[in-house]
mmCIF file of C-alpha atoms in Angstrom:
data_model
loop_
_atom_site.group_PDB
_atom_site.id
_atom_site.type_symbol
_atom_site.label_atom_id
_atom_site.label_comp_id
_atom_site.label_asym_id
_atom_site.label_seq_id
_atom_site.Cartn_x
_atom_site.Cartn_y
_atom_site.Cartn_z
ATOM 1 C CA MET A 1 0.000 0.000 0.000
ATOM 2 C CA TRP A 2 1.322 3.411 -1.002
ATOM 3 C CA PHE A 3 2.033 5.438 2.126
ATOM 4 C CA ILE A 4 3.380 8.970 2.451
ATOM 5 C CA GLN A 5 5.437 10.240 5.357
ATOM 6 C CA ALA A 6 6.958 13.694 5.477
ATOM 7 C CA PHE A 7 9.399 15.921 7.280
ATOM 8 C CA VAL A 8 7.290 18.927 8.256
ATOM 9 C CA VAL A 9 8.366 22.531 8.882
ATOM 10 C CA GLY A 10 5.990 25.263 10.043
ATOM 11 C CA HIS A 11 6.104 28.921 11.048
ATOM 12 C CA ASP A 12 3.363 30.966 12.746
ATOM 13 C CA TRP A 13 0.025 29.769 11.325
ATOM 14 C CA GLY A 14 1.963 27.139 9.433
ATOM 15 C CA ALA A 15 3.242 25.927 12.798
ATOM 16 C CA ILE A 16 -0.298 25.753 14.176
ATOM 17 C CA ILE A 17 -1.382 23.651 11.197
ATOM 18 C CA ALA A 18 1.725 21.477 11.559
ATOM 19 C CA TRP A 19 0.941 20.852 15.250
ATOM 20 C CA GLN A 20 -2.563 19.793 14.247
ATOM 21 C CA LEU A 21 -1.240 17.481 11.542
ATOM 22 C CA ALA A 22 1.039 15.835 14.094
ATOM 23 C CA ILE A 23 -1.929 15.337 16.421
ATOM 24 C CA PHE A 24 -4.413 14.056 13.835
ATOM 25 C CA ARG A 25 -2.008 11.943 11.735
ATOM 26 C CA PRO A 26 1.247 11.259 13.602
ATOM 27 C CA ASP A 27 1.757 8.265 11.314
ATOM 28 C CA ARG A 28 2.347 10.680 8.432
ATOM 29 C CA VAL A 29 4.975 12.849 10.163
ATOM 30 C CA THR A 30 8.544 11.555 10.291
ATOM 31 C CA ALA A 31 9.752 14.611 12.195
ATOM 32 C CA LEU A 32 8.567 18.153 12.875
ATOM 33 C CA ALA A 33 10.421 21.476 13.074
ATOM 34 C CA ASN A 34 8.253 24.386 14.188
ATOM 35 C CA LEU A 35 9.080 28.070 14.500
ATOM 36 C CA SER A 36 7.577 30.888 16.561
ATOM 37 C CA VAL A 37 4.282 29.333 17.701
ATOM 38 C CA TYR A 38 4.795 26.808 20.482
ATOM 39 C CA TYR A 39 2.408 23.948 21.202
ATOM 40 C CA ILE A 40 -0.513 24.533 23.539
ATOM 41 C CA PRO A 41 -3.055 21.705 23.812
ATOM 42 C CA ARG A 42 -6.741 22.431 23.460
ATOM 43 C CA ASN A 43 -7.896 23.962 26.735
ATOM 44 C CA PRO A 44 -11.312 22.802 28.016
ATOM 45 C CA ARG A 45 -11.862 26.256 29.572
ATOM 46 C CA GLY A 46 -12.196 27.959 26.209
ATOM 47 C CA SER A 47 -10.658 28.843 22.867
ATOM 48 C CA LEU A 48 -7.454 30.813 22.490
ATOM 49 C CA VAL A 49 -9.518 33.914 21.726
ATOM 50 C CA THR A 50 -11.532 33.498 24.918
ATOM 51 C CA LEU A 51 -8.434 32.958 27.039
ATOM 52 C CA MET A 52 -6.560 35.850 25.412
ATOM 53 C CA ARG A 53 -9.488 38.195 25.992
ATOM 54 C CA LYS A 54 -9.574 37.251 29.675
ATOM 55 C CA SER A 55 -5.821 37.634 30.002
ATOM 56 C CA VAL A 56 -4.992 40.851 28.138
ATOM 57 C CA GLY A 57 -8.301 42.420 27.109
ATOM 58 C CA ASP A 58 -10.154 43.273 23.922
ATOM 59 C CA ASP A 59 -7.408 45.408 22.352
ATOM 60 C CA HIS A 60 -5.215 42.396 21.588
ATOM 61 C CA TYR A 61 -5.133 41.724 17.855
ATOM 62 C CA PHE A 62 -6.521 38.189 18.345
ATOM 63 C CA CYS A 63 -9.682 39.845 19.669
ATOM 64 C CA LYS A 64 -9.806 42.722 17.194
ATOM 65 C CA PHE A 65 -9.525 40.285 14.295
ATOM 66 C CA GLN A 66 -12.817 38.665 15.358
ATOM 67 C CA LEU A 67 -14.864 41.639 14.147
ATOM 68 C CA PRO A 68 -15.534 41.287 10.392
ATOM 69 C CA GLY A 69 -14.335 44.317 8.497
ATOM 70 C CA GLU A 70 -12.692 46.186 11.379
ATOM 71 C CA ALA A 71 -9.172 44.871 10.885
ATOM 72 C CA GLU A 72 -9.465 45.242 7.120
ATOM 73 C CA ALA A 73 -10.582 48.870 7.500
ATOM 74 C CA ARG A 74 -7.716 49.641 9.879
ATOM 75 C CA ILE A 75 -5.185 48.134 7.499
ATOM 76 C CA ASP A 76 -6.730 50.002 4.561
ATOM 77 C CA GLN A 77 -6.152 53.244 6.485
ATOM 78 C CA VAL A 78 -2.415 52.684 6.612
ATOM 79 C CA THR A 79 -2.258 51.017 3.155
ATOM 80 C CA TYR A 80 -0.755 47.615 2.407
ATOM 81 C CA ASP A 81 2.659 49.229 2.111
ATOM 82 C CA GLY A 82 2.395 50.631 5.627
ATOM 83 C CA PHE A 83 0.996 47.387 7.002
ATOM 84 C CA PHE A 84 3.790 45.187 5.658
ATOM 85 C CA ARG A 85 6.519 47.661 6.584
ATOM 86 C CA HIS A 86 5.234 47.539 10.135
ATOM 87 C CA VAL A 87 4.886 43.747 10.236
ATOM 88 C CA PHE A 88 8.444 43.279 8.969
ATOM 89 C CA SER A 89 9.924 45.836 11.368
ATOM 90 C CA ASP A 90 10.881 45.557 15.022
ATOM 91 C CA LYS A 91 7.705 47.570 15.751
ATOM 92 C CA PHE A 92 5.646 44.452 14.988
ATOM 93 C CA ALA A 93 5.624 43.780 18.730
ATOM 94 C CA THR A 94 3.371 46.825 19.235
ATOM 95 C CA LEU A 95 0.520 44.704 17.884
ATOM 96 C CA LEU A 96 0.603 42.972 21.243
ATOM 97 C CA PRO A 97 -0.393 45.685 23.748
ATOM 98 C CA ASP A 98 -2.588 48.013 21.727
ATOM 99 C CA TRP A 99 -4.124 47.320 18.329
ATOM 100 C CA SER A 100 -5.333 50.928 18.011
ATOM 101 C CA LYS A 101 -1.725 52.166 17.874
ATOM 102 C CA ALA A 102 -0.266 49.191 16.084
ATOM 103 C CA PHE A 103 0.662 50.872 12.803
ATOM 104 C CA GLU A 104 1.429 54.441 13.827
ATOM 105 C CA GLU A 105 5.189 54.060 13.423
ATOM 106 C CA LYS A 106 6.822 52.656 10.318
ATOM 107 C CA GLY A 107 10.544 52.225 9.916
ATOM 108 C CA PRO A 108 12.829 51.128 7.089
ATOM 109 C CA LEU A 109 12.773 47.541 5.925
ATOM 110 C CA PRO A 110 15.159 45.202 7.755
ATOM 111 C CA GLU A 111 18.233 43.811 6.032
ATOM 112 C CA TRP A 112 16.686 40.389 5.458
ATOM 113 C CA THR A 113 14.018 41.660 3.055
ATOM 114 C CA SER A 114 13.885 44.116 0.164
ATOM 115 C CA GLU A 115 11.640 46.555 -1.647
ATOM 116 C CA GLU A 116 11.192 43.898 -4.336
ATOM 117 C CA ASP A 117 9.999 41.395 -1.734
ATOM 118 C CA LEU A 118 7.618 43.979 -0.311
ATOM 119 C CA ALA A 119 6.174 44.754 -3.738
ATOM 120 C CA TYR A 120 5.586 41.042 -4.345
ATOM 121 C CA PHE A 121 3.760 40.529 -1.037
ATOM 122 C CA ILE A 122 1.580 43.571 -1.677
ATOM 123 C CA SER A 123 0.676 42.435 -5.203
ATOM 124 C CA GLU A 124 -0.248 38.950 -3.963
ATOM 125 C CA PHE A 125 -2.398 40.112 -1.070
ATOM 126 C CA ARG A 126 -4.189 42.670 -3.228
ATOM 127 C CA LYS A 127 -5.586 39.832 -5.354
ATOM 128 C CA HIS A 128 -7.925 38.657 -2.583
ATOM 129 C CA GLY A 129 -7.403 41.095 0.273
ATOM 130 C CA LEU A 130 -6.423 40.239 3.828
ATOM 131 C CA THR A 131 -9.780 38.736 4.805
ATOM 132 C CA PRO A 132 -8.834 35.124 3.900
ATOM 133 C CA ALA A 133 -5.741 35.365 6.115
ATOM 134 C CA ILE A 134 -7.583 37.017 9.005
ATOM 135 C CA ASN A 135 -10.309 34.362 8.768
ATOM 136 C CA TYR A 136 -7.840 31.909 10.319
ATOM 137 C CA TYR A 137 -8.231 33.915 13.525
ATOM 138 C CA ARG A 138 -11.997 34.137 13.096
ATOM 139 C CA ALA A 139 -12.195 30.350 12.885
ATOM 140 C CA LEU A 140 -10.387 29.784 16.189
ATOM 141 C CA ASP A 141 -13.609 29.424 18.170
ATOM 142 C CA LEU A 142 -15.031 26.960 15.634
ATOM 143 C CA SER A 143 -11.790 24.979 15.578
ATOM 144 C CA TRP A 144 -11.933 24.764 19.364
ATOM 145 C CA GLU A 145 -15.500 23.428 19.199
ATOM 146 C CA LEU A 146 -14.613 20.797 16.596
ATOM 147 C CA THR A 147 -11.548 19.426 18.385
ATOM 148 C CA ALA A 148 -13.043 18.462 21.759
ATOM 149 C CA ALA A 149 -11.795 14.894 21.323
ATOM 150 C CA TRP A 150 -8.203 16.181 21.348
ATOM 151 C CA THR A 151 -8.408 18.146 24.611
ATOM 152 C CA ASN A 152 -4.998 18.134 26.337
ATOM 153 C CA HIS A 153 -3.683 15.812 23.615
ATOM 154 C CA LYS A 154 0.087 15.312 23.370
ATOM 155 C CA VAL A 155 2.155 15.586 20.196
ATOM 156 C CA MET A 156 3.823 12.207 19.697
ATOM 157 C CA VAL A 157 6.317 12.872 16.895
ATOM 158 C CA PRO A 158 10.026 13.831 17.092
ATOM 159 C CA THR A 159 10.141 17.628 17.239
ATOM 160 C CA ILE A 160 12.404 20.656 17.503
ATOM 161 C CA PHE A 161 11.222 24.194 18.208
ATOM 162 C CA MET A 162 12.820 27.584 17.522
ATOM 163 C CA ILE A 163 11.818 31.129 18.445
ATOM 164 C CA GLY A 164 13.470 34.556 18.609
ATOM 165 C CA ASP A 165 13.645 36.245 21.981
ATOM 166 C CA HIS A 166 12.241 39.432 20.397
ATOM 167 C CA ASP A 167 9.340 37.581 18.775
ATOM 168 C CA LEU A 168 6.012 38.979 19.951
ATOM 169 C CA VAL A 169 4.818 35.403 20.537
ATOM 170 C CA TYR A 170 7.655 34.920 23.031
ATOM 171 C CA HIS A 171 6.103 37.725 25.075
ATOM 172 C CA PHE A 172 2.523 36.459 25.082
ATOM 173 C CA PRO A 173 1.118 35.846 28.580
ATOM 174 C CA ASN A 174 2.766 32.727 30.077
ATOM 175 C CA ALA A 175 4.695 32.060 26.855
ATOM 176 C CA LYS A 176 8.086 31.484 28.446
ATOM 177 C CA GLN A 177 6.617 29.107 31.021
ATOM 178 C CA ASP A 178 4.679 27.230 28.329
ATOM 179 C CA ILE A 179 7.820 26.868 26.222
ATOM 180 C CA GLU A 180 9.853 25.653 29.197
ATOM 181 C CA ARG A 181 7.298 22.932 29.942
ATOM 182 C CA MET A 182 6.612 22.013 26.325
ATOM 183 C CA ALA A 183 8.352 18.642 26.724
ATOM 184 C CA GLU A 184 5.456 17.610 28.967
ATOM 185 C CA ARG A 185 3.111 18.189 26.031
ATOM 186 C CA VAL A 186 5.518 17.046 23.299
ATOM 187 C CA PRO A 187 7.243 13.989 24.831
ATOM 188 C CA LEU A 188 9.511 13.465 21.805
ATOM 189 C CA LEU A 189 10.711 17.085 21.843
ATOM 190 C CA LYS A 190 14.437 16.973 21.093
ATOM 191 C CA LYS A 191 15.474 20.608 21.361
ATOM 192 C CA ILE A 192 14.241 24.141 22.038
ATOM 193 C CA THR A 193 16.305 26.985 20.582
ATOM 194 C CA VAL A 194 15.721 30.602 21.621
ATOM 195 C CA VAL A 195 17.674 32.826 19.225
ATOM 196 C CA GLU A 196 18.956 35.993 20.868
ATOM 197 C CA GLY A 197 18.089 39.270 19.160
ATOM 198 C CA ALA A 198 15.789 37.623 16.614
ATOM 199 C CA ASN A 199 12.248 38.702 15.828
ATOM 200 C CA HIS A 200 9.163 36.990 14.417
ATOM 201 C CA PHE A 201 10.338 36.038 10.920
ATOM 202 C CA LEU A 202 13.153 33.869 12.203
ATOM 203 C CA GLN A 203 13.493 31.795 9.032
ATOM 204 C CA LEU A 204 14.278 34.959 7.058
ATOM 205 C CA GLU A 205 16.192 36.966 9.635
ATOM 206 C CA ARG A 206 18.431 34.084 10.762
ATOM 207 C CA ALA A 207 18.147 31.725 7.809
ATOM 208 C CA ASP A 208 21.553 30.093 8.354
ATOM 209 C CA ILE A 209 20.785 29.181 11.966
ATOM 210 C CA VAL A 210 17.320 27.878 11.118
ATOM 211 C CA ASN A 211 18.524 25.838 8.149
ATOM 212 C CA ASP A 212 21.406 24.339 10.118
ATOM 213 C CA HIS A 213 19.151 23.263 12.981
ATOM 214 C CA ILE A 214 16.500 21.788 10.705
ATOM 215 C CA LEU A 215 18.913 19.931 8.427
ATOM 216 C CA GLN A 216 20.921 18.541 11.330
ATOM 217 C CA PHE A 217 17.715 17.301 12.944
ATOM 218 C CA PHE A 218 16.209 15.783 9.805
ATOM 219 C CA LYS A 219 19.470 14.077 8.803
ATOM 220 C CA SER A 220 19.339 12.088 12.033
ATOM 221 C CA PHE A 221 16.473 10.003 10.616
#
């Protein structure tokens, strides 16, 4: 019988999907390397949106993204150019405390990207707008409802995890504690790497480090 197994790499929402793949079909995952978004099992007390709202309030972008049209209108105000310049900059972390001020400051592009890259991202997102991407956040409550059978489920595939210490995710409520105890939830976790001075787009900003860690890990199989 034809059977596919894969080495899986994920970042941000890709990491969330990769965690879910490893939960639903561990037989298909040879090994997993995830960046930025650490594993948190489904919490019976509520979805991530519910817990985030209780923890940090309604101004967190997870909460603001739940309102159809509001996030899109805010991003339209600053233009796609302004939005992506902010997301790629060190100021991306200001999304965390206060959505209303999230895009007020825009700096130059970092060294790891270019004006050509920016133009490409803008042209691609203009084809369908940002709503399809933001809908991932709007589906969090539904995803929580549909995955009751996997409450507190452990990830049972060999895994490594990497994150920058300037990544906004690293500064979410309880993030450092959750990362430190991730081996309890991912028993086959082989390594956690916190990259000093690195931000959210670790695979671009520190490509050599990320590639070396992933290749070294995957070559062990």
